[in-house]
Structures are given as structure tokens and as C-alpha cells.
mmCIF file of C-alpha atoms in Angstrom:
data_model
loop_
_atom_site.group_PDB
_atom_site.id
_atom_site.type_symbol
_atom_site.label_atom_id
_atom_site.label_comp_id
_atom_site.label_asym_id
_atom_site.label_seq_id
_atom_site.Cartn_x
_atom_site.Cartn_y
_atom_site.Cartn_z
ATOM 1 C CA UNK A 13 70.008 110.992 88.117
ATOM 2 C CA UNK A 14 73.397 109.357 87.928
ATOM 3 C CA UNK A 15 71.956 105.950 87.046
ATOM 4 C CA UNK A 16 69.845 107.478 84.266
ATOM 5 C CA UNK A 17 72.860 109.237 82.773
ATOM 6 C CA UNK A 18 74.772 105.958 82.636
ATOM 7 C CA UNK A 19 71.943 103.862 81.212
ATOM 8 C CA UNK A 20 70.861 106.188 78.405
ATOM 9 C CA UNK A 21 74.031 105.793 76.278
ATOM 10 C CA UNK A 22 73.908 102.024 76.766
ATOM 11 C CA UNK A 23 70.320 101.823 75.548
ATOM 12 C CA UNK A 24 71.080 104.037 72.534
ATOM 13 C CA UNK A 25 74.047 101.856 71.549
ATOM 14 C CA UNK A 26 71.990 98.656 71.249
ATOM 15 C CA UNK A 27 71.260 97.495 67.674
ATOM 16 C CA UNK A 28 67.697 97.879 66.487
ATOM 17 C CA UNK A 29 65.688 95.486 64.375
ATOM 18 C CA UNK A 30 67.515 93.125 62.026
ATOM 19 C CA UNK A 31 71.021 94.421 62.694
ATOM 20 C CA UNK A 32 73.240 91.850 64.368
ATOM 21 C CA UNK A 33 75.487 93.027 67.123
ATOM 22 C CA UNK A 34 79.178 92.813 66.239
ATOM 23 C CA UNK A 35 80.710 89.608 67.525
ATOM 24 C CA UNK A 36 77.377 87.844 67.976
ATOM 25 C CA UNK A 37 77.710 85.696 64.826
ATOM 26 C CA UNK A 38 80.046 82.750 64.194
ATOM 27 C CA UNK A 39 83.668 83.789 64.438
ATOM 28 C CA UNK A 40 85.943 83.515 61.414
ATOM 29 C CA UNK A 41 88.979 81.271 61.923
ATOM 30 C CA UNK A 42 92.177 83.124 62.737
ATOM 31 C CA UNK A 43 94.754 83.120 59.960
ATOM 32 C CA UNK A 44 98.445 83.275 60.850
ATOM 33 C CA UNK A 45 101.056 83.869 58.190
ATOM 34 C CA UNK A 46 104.117 81.790 59.141
ATOM 35 C CA UNK A 47 106.402 84.245 57.333
ATOM 36 C CA UNK A 48 105.524 86.846 60.005
ATOM 37 C CA UNK A 49 106.941 84.686 62.820
ATOM 38 C CA UNK A 50 110.687 85.299 63.336
ATOM 39 C CA UNK A 51 112.960 82.257 63.005
ATOM 40 C CA UNK A 52 114.926 83.246 66.128
ATOM 41 C CA UNK A 53 113.755 84.792 69.354
ATOM 42 C CA UNK A 54 114.350 88.531 69.759
ATOM 43 C CA UNK A 55 117.651 89.640 71.238
ATOM 44 C CA UNK A 56 117.422 89.976 75.014
ATOM 45 C CA UNK A 57 118.954 93.046 76.680
ATOM 46 C CA UNK A 58 122.158 92.370 78.564
ATOM 47 C CA UNK A 59 121.707 91.901 82.326
ATOM 48 C CA UNK A 60 122.723 94.812 84.546
ATOM 49 C CA UNK A 61 126.312 94.818 85.768
ATOM 50 C CA UNK A 62 126.691 93.211 89.177
ATOM 51 C CA UNK A 63 127.077 95.611 92.052
ATOM 52 C CA UNK A 64 130.694 96.192 92.864
ATOM 53 C CA UNK A 65 131.683 94.866 96.270
ATOM 54 C CA UNK A 66 134.002 97.339 97.947
ATOM 55 C CA UNK A 67 134.317 99.229 101.196
ATOM 56 C CA UNK A 68 134.997 98.333 104.785
ATOM 57 C CA UNK A 69 132.116 98.200 107.244
ATOM 58 C CA UNK A 70 132.646 100.813 109.964
ATOM 59 C CA UNK A 71 130.852 101.356 113.275
ATOM 60 C CA UNK A 72 131.272 104.859 114.736
ATOM 61 C CA UNK A 73 130.674 105.684 118.399
ATOM 62 C CA UNK A 74 130.701 109.095 120.106
ATOM 63 C CA UNK A 75 131.346 109.337 123.864
ATOM 64 C CA UNK A 76 131.431 112.929 125.039
ATOM 65 C CA UNK A 77 134.059 114.649 122.902
ATOM 66 C CA UNK A 78 135.788 111.396 121.795
ATOM 67 C CA UNK A 79 134.965 109.607 118.508
ATOM 68 C CA UNK A 80 136.010 106.044 117.712
ATOM 69 C CA UNK A 81 135.393 104.099 114.505
ATOM 70 C CA UNK A 82 136.037 100.360 114.203
ATOM 71 C CA UNK A 83 136.337 99.209 110.578
ATOM 72 C CA UNK A 84 136.446 95.706 109.119
ATOM 73 C CA UNK A 85 137.058 95.032 105.423
ATOM 74 C CA UNK A 86 135.315 91.848 104.256
ATOM 75 C CA UNK A 87 136.186 92.372 100.584
ATOM 76 C CA UNK A 88 139.243 91.349 98.534
ATOM 77 C CA UNK A 89 140.414 94.914 97.781
ATOM 78 C CA UNK A 90 142.210 97.318 100.119
ATOM 79 C CA UNK A 91 140.097 100.238 101.344
ATOM 80 C CA UNK A 92 141.538 103.582 102.471
ATOM 81 C CA UNK A 93 139.348 104.835 105.328
ATOM 82 C CA UNK A 94 139.446 108.275 106.962
ATOM 83 C CA UNK A 95 137.585 109.524 110.035
ATOM 84 C CA UNK A 96 135.962 112.961 109.803
ATOM 85 C CA UNK A 97 134.769 114.760 112.942
ATOM 86 C CA UNK A 98 132.613 117.904 112.900
ATOM 87 C CA UNK A 99 132.568 119.802 116.191
ATOM 88 C CA UNK A 100 129.491 121.571 117.529
ATOM 89 C CA UNK A 101 131.118 124.833 118.693
ATOM 90 C CA UNK A 102 132.095 127.405 116.059
ATOM 91 C CA UNK A 103 135.539 127.901 117.592
ATOM 92 C CA UNK A 104 136.289 124.171 117.870
ATOM 93 C CA UNK A 105 138.325 122.842 114.940
ATOM 94 C CA UNK A 106 136.852 120.034 112.851
ATOM 95 C CA UNK A 107 139.126 117.089 112.163
ATOM 96 C CA UNK A 108 139.863 115.047 109.056
ATOM 97 C CA UNK A 109 142.003 112.039 109.943
ATOM 98 C CA UNK A 110 144.727 110.552 107.778
ATOM 99 C CA UNK A 111 143.777 107.695 105.463
ATOM 100 C CA UNK A 112 144.405 104.237 106.896
ATOM 101 C CA UNK A 113 144.706 101.211 104.594
ATOM 102 C CA UNK A 114 142.462 98.320 105.612
ATOM 103 C CA UNK A 115 143.437 95.228 103.642
ATOM 104 C CA UNK A 116 141.252 92.208 102.861
ATOM 105 C CA UNK A 117 139.880 90.709 106.099
ATOM 106 C CA UNK A 118 141.692 93.509 107.968
ATOM 107 C CA UNK A 119 140.551 95.673 110.858
ATOM 108 C CA UNK A 120 141.373 99.232 111.905
ATOM 109 C CA UNK A 121 140.469 101.571 114.746
ATOM 110 C CA UNK A 122 140.249 105.299 114.014
ATOM 111 C CA UNK A 123 139.972 107.966 116.716
ATOM 112 C CA UNK A 124 139.264 111.689 116.752
ATOM 113 C CA UNK A 125 138.037 114.321 119.182
ATOM 114 C CA UNK A 126 136.686 117.799 119.727
ATOM 115 C CA UNK A 127 137.363 120.092 122.687
ATOM 116 C CA UNK A 128 133.656 120.151 123.511
ATOM 117 C CA UNK A 129 130.626 118.488 121.875
ATOM 118 C CA UNK A 130 130.703 116.486 118.626
ATOM 119 C CA UNK A 131 128.089 117.440 116.026
ATOM 120 C CA UNK A 132 128.757 114.667 113.495
ATOM 121 C CA UNK A 133 131.277 111.963 112.678
ATOM 122 C CA UNK A 134 131.624 109.774 109.600
ATOM 123 C CA UNK A 135 134.098 107.576 107.759
ATOM 124 C CA UNK A 136 135.004 108.072 104.080
ATOM 125 C CA UNK A 137 136.253 105.301 101.772
ATOM 126 C CA UNK A 138 138.445 105.387 98.667
ATOM 127 C CA UNK A 139 140.557 103.060 96.609
ATOM 128 C CA UNK A 140 144.371 103.131 96.970
#
């Protein structure tokens, strides 16, 4: 059934008798008008802006209720880093550390703690 449904339109589309199928005769030479070709290539879009290199690389470790972040700035601009600690218990106060300036090729160690368990810890970055 499926094969018959596909073949029937193909058979009906074939030319009958003296009619030549389109494209079966000699092809006419292609004509190109030179006035249609631009003298200069089209304007290329500008390349995307390079990604801005900024921000110290920080490794954060949690041991019990203590949090330590070691940051190293490999870029030529100073980065202000702050350690943020979110405690697991509802009564335990979360901590947002003071911003520490990490200069080019500089290192810093940030510490924070909770009374009990730590839920999350991260380091934020901003420009001076």
C-alpha cells in the first residue's frame, strides 16, 4: 500500500508522448551581467569583543563548621573578594566577610565559620 501511494504520483508526473522533460535538452549558457557584481566585498560584521579577564581564582574548603577560601589573582587588575557563609541551622547567623583586595599576582586567605553545620560557602568578586 505505501509503495503504491508513493509510485502513483511519480508515474503521473512523467511527460507523455512528444513532450520533453524539463532539463533534458541542451542547456543554455549562463549569462552574468558584470554590473551586478559589487566592486568591493561586502562589509564584514565586527568581531565580538574579547572576553574581559578579571577575577581571582578561589578554592573554598569546608571542614566541620570552619570555612577557608584561598584566592589567587592572575590578572593585572585588583579584585575585591568577600567570603559568604550560609549556616544550616535557622538560629545560626550567616556571615558575610569584609572585602579583601587581592592585587595582581597576589594571594589571600579568607576564613569564616558557623556554630554548627555549614550549608553553603562562596566568594564574591568586585572591582575596587
